[in-house]
Short mmCIF file of C-alpha atoms in Angstrom, two decimals:
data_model
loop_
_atom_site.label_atom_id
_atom_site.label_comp_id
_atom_site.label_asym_id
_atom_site.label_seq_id
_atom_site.Cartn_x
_atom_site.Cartn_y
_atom_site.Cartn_z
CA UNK M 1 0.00 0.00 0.00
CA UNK M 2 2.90 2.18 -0.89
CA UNK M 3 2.90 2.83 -4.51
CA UNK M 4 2.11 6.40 -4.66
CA UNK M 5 1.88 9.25 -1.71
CA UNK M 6 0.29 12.11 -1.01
CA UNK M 7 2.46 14.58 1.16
CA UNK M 8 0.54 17.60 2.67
CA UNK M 9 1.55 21.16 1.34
CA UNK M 10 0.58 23.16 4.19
CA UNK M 11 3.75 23.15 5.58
CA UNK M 12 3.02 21.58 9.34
CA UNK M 13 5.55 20.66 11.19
CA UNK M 14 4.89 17.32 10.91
CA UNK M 15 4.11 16.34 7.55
CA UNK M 16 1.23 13.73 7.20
CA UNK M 17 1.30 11.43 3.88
CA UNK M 18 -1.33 9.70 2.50
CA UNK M 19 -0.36 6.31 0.37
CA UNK M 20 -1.88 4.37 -2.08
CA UNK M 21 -1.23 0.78 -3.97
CA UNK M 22 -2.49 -1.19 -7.08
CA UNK M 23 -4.78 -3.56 -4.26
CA UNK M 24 -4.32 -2.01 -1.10
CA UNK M 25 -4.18 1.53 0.99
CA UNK M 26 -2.53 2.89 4.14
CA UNK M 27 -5.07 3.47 6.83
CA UNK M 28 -4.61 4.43 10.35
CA UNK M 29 -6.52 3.29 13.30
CA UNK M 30 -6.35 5.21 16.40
CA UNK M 31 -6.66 2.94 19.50
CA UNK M 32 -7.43 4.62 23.20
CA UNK M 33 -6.11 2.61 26.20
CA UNK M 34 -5.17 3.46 29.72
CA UNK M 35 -1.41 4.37 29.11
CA UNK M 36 -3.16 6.61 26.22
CA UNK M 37 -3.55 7.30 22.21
CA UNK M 38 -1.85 4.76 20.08
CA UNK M 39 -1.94 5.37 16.50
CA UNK M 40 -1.15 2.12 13.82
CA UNK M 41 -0.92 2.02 10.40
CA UNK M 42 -2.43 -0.71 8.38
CA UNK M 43 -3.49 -2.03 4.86
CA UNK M 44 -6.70 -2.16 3.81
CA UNK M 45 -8.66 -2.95 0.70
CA UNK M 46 -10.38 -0.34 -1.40
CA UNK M 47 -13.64 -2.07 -1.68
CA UNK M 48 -16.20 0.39 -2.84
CA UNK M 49 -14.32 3.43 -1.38
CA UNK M 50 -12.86 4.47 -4.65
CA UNK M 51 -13.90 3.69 -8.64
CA UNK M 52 -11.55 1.98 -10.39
CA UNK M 53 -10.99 3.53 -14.21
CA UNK M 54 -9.40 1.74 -17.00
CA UNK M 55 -5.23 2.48 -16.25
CA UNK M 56 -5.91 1.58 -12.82
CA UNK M 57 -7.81 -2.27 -13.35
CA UNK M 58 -5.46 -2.42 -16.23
CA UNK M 59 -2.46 -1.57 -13.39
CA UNK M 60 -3.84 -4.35 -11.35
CA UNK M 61 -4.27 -7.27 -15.01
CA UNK M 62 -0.19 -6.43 -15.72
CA UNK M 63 0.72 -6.74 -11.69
CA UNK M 64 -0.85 -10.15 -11.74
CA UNK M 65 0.72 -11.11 -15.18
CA UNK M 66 4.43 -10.20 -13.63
CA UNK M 67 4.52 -11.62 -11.00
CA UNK M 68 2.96 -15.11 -12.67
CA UNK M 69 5.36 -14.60 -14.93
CA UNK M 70 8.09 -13.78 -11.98
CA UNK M 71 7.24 -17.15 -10.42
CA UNK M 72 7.70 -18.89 -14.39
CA UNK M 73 10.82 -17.75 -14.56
CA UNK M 74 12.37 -18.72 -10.98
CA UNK M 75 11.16 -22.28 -11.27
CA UNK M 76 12.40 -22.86 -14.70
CA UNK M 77 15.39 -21.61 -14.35
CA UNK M 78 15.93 -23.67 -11.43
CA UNK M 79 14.99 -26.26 -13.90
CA UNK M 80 17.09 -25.10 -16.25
CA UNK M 81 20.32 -24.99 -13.80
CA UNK M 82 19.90 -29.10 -13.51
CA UNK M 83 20.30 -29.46 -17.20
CA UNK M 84 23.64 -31.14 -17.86
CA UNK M 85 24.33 -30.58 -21.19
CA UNK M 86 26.91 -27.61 -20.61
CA UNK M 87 26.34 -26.51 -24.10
CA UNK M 88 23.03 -24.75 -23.13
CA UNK M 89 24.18 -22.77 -20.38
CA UNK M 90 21.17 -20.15 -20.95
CA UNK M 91 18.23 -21.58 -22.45
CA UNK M 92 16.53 -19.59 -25.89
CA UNK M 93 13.47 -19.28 -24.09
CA UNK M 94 14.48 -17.08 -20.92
CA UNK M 95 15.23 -13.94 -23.11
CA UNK M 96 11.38 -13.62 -24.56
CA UNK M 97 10.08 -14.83 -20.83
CA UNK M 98 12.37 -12.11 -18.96
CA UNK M 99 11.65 -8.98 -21.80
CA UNK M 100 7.52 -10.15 -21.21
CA UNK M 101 8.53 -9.92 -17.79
CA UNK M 102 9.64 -6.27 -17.85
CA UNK M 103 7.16 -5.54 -20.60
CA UNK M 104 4.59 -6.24 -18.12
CA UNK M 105 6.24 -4.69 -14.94
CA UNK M 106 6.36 -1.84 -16.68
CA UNK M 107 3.26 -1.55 -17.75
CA UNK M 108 1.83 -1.70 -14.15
CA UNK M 109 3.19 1.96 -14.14
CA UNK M 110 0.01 2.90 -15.57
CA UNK M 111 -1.58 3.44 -11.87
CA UNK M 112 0.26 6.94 -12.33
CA UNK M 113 -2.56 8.02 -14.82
CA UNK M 114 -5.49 6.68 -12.92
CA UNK M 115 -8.03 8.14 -10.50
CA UNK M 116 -6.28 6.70 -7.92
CA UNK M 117 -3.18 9.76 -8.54
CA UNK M 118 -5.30 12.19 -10.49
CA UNK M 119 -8.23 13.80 -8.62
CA UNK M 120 -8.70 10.93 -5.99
CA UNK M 121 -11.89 10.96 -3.96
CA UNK M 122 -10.19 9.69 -0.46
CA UNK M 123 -7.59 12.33 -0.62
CA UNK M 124 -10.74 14.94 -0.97
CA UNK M 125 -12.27 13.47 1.59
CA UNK M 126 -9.07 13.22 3.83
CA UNK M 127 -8.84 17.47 3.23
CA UNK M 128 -12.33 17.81 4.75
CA UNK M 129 -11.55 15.64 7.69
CA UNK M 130 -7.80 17.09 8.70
CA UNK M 131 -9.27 20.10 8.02
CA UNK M 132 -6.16 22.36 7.95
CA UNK M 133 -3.88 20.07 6.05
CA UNK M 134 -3.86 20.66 2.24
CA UNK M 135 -2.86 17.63 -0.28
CA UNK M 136 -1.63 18.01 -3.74
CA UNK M 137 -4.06 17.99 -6.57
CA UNK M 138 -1.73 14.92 -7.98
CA UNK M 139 -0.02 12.28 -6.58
CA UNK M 140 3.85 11.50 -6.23
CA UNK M 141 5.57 8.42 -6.42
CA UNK M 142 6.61 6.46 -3.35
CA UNK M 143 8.66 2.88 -2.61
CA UNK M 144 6.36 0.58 -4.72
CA UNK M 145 6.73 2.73 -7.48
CA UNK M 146 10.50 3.21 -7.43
CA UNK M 147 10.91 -0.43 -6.97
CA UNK M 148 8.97 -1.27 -9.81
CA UNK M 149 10.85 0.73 -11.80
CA UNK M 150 14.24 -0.72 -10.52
CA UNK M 151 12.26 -4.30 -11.73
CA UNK M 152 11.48 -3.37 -15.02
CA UNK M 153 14.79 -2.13 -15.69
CA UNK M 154 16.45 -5.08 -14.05
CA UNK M 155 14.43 -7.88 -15.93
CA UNK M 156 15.14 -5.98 -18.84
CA UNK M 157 18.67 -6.40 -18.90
CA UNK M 158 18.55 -9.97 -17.95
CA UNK M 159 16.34 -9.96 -21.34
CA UNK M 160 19.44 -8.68 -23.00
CA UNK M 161 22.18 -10.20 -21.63
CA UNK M 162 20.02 -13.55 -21.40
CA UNK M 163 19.80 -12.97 -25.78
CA UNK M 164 23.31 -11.98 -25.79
CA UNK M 165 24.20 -14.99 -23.99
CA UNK M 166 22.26 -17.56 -25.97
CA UNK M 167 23.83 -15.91 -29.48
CA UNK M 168 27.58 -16.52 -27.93
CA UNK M 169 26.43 -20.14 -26.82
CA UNK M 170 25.24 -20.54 -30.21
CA UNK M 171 28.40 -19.00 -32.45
CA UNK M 172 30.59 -20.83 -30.28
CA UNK M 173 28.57 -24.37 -30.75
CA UNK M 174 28.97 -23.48 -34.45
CA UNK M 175 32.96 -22.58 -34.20
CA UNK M 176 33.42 -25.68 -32.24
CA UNK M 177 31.80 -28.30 -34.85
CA UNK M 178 33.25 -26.89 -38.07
CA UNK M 179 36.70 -27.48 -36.71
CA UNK M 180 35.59 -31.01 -35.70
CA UNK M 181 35.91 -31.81 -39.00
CA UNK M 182 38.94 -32.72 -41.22
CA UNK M 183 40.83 -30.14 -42.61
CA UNK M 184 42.88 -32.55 -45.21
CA UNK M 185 41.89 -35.03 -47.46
CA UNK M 186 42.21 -38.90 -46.39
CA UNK M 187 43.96 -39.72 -49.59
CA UNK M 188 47.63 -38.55 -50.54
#
């Protein structure tokens, strides 16, 4: 529930954020006891709080794609690394599987241009509640955001150095068999 934030612009001393995810948001439950006010911070689902437009349910399809895709990858490579034929050392298929990977990942950035970062009806209703505390018209991003960016750019050079790799394993296959072969001829 950290994807993007909401930072007051009021300038208090103590600046309260609001945050956001693809499935979940930050909420805080204020808890009176004997020794006194405890305040915690939780994640809770949206449920009808908020409409969901098309970048944001689209957000939420590629999230579910990468990381089913994430999951593809770590147990076939595991696979992969019990293979003995040391000729293969990178399989052809992980290069497509990692760049759909960060194809995917990426597009999950589309939560920036939903509702849920442009004009979002909880951080209205969060202005009228705090009362003096003012929140930005649009969102910034926050940890879930930069690390999905950090994963898309990751699994997209293990795309390229997974194609790079299978091309070497490949020429080097090819350089190895044509000088398996006899150079001279058998008769004088």
């Amino acid at each position: 529930c950290n994807f993007i934030k909401f930072t007051d612009t009021s300038g208090t001393s103590e600046p309260v954020s609001l945050q956001y995810g693809i499935w979940y948001f930050l909420y805080w439950s204020v808890v009176s006891s004997i020794d006194g006010l405890f305040a915690f911070e939780s994640c809770h689902h949206y449920g009808d709080l908020i409409e969901m437009d098309a970048s944001w349910k689209a957000a939420r399809a590629f999230s579910v794609l990468s990381y089913i895709f994430g999951i593809i990858l770590i147990v076939s490579s595991c696979i992969a690394m019990c293979d003995n034929d040391t000729a293969k050392t990178t399989p052809s298929w992980q290069a497509p599987l990692y760049f759909l990977t960060a194809l995917f990942t990426g597009l999950t950035l589309l939560f920036l241009n939903s509702n849920a970062c442009h004009n979002n009806t909880a951080v209205n209703l969060q202005d009228m509640v705090l009362g003096n505390v003012i929140f930005p018209e649009t969102c910034s991003i926050a940890t879930g955001a930069k690390m999905t960016i950090s994963s898309t750019v990751f699994f997209g050079l293990a795309a390229a150095t997974s194609f790079l790799g299978v091309k070497a394993t490949k020429a080097e296959v090819a350089m190895n068999e044509s000088s398996a072969g006899l150079d001279e001829p058998l008769n004088p």
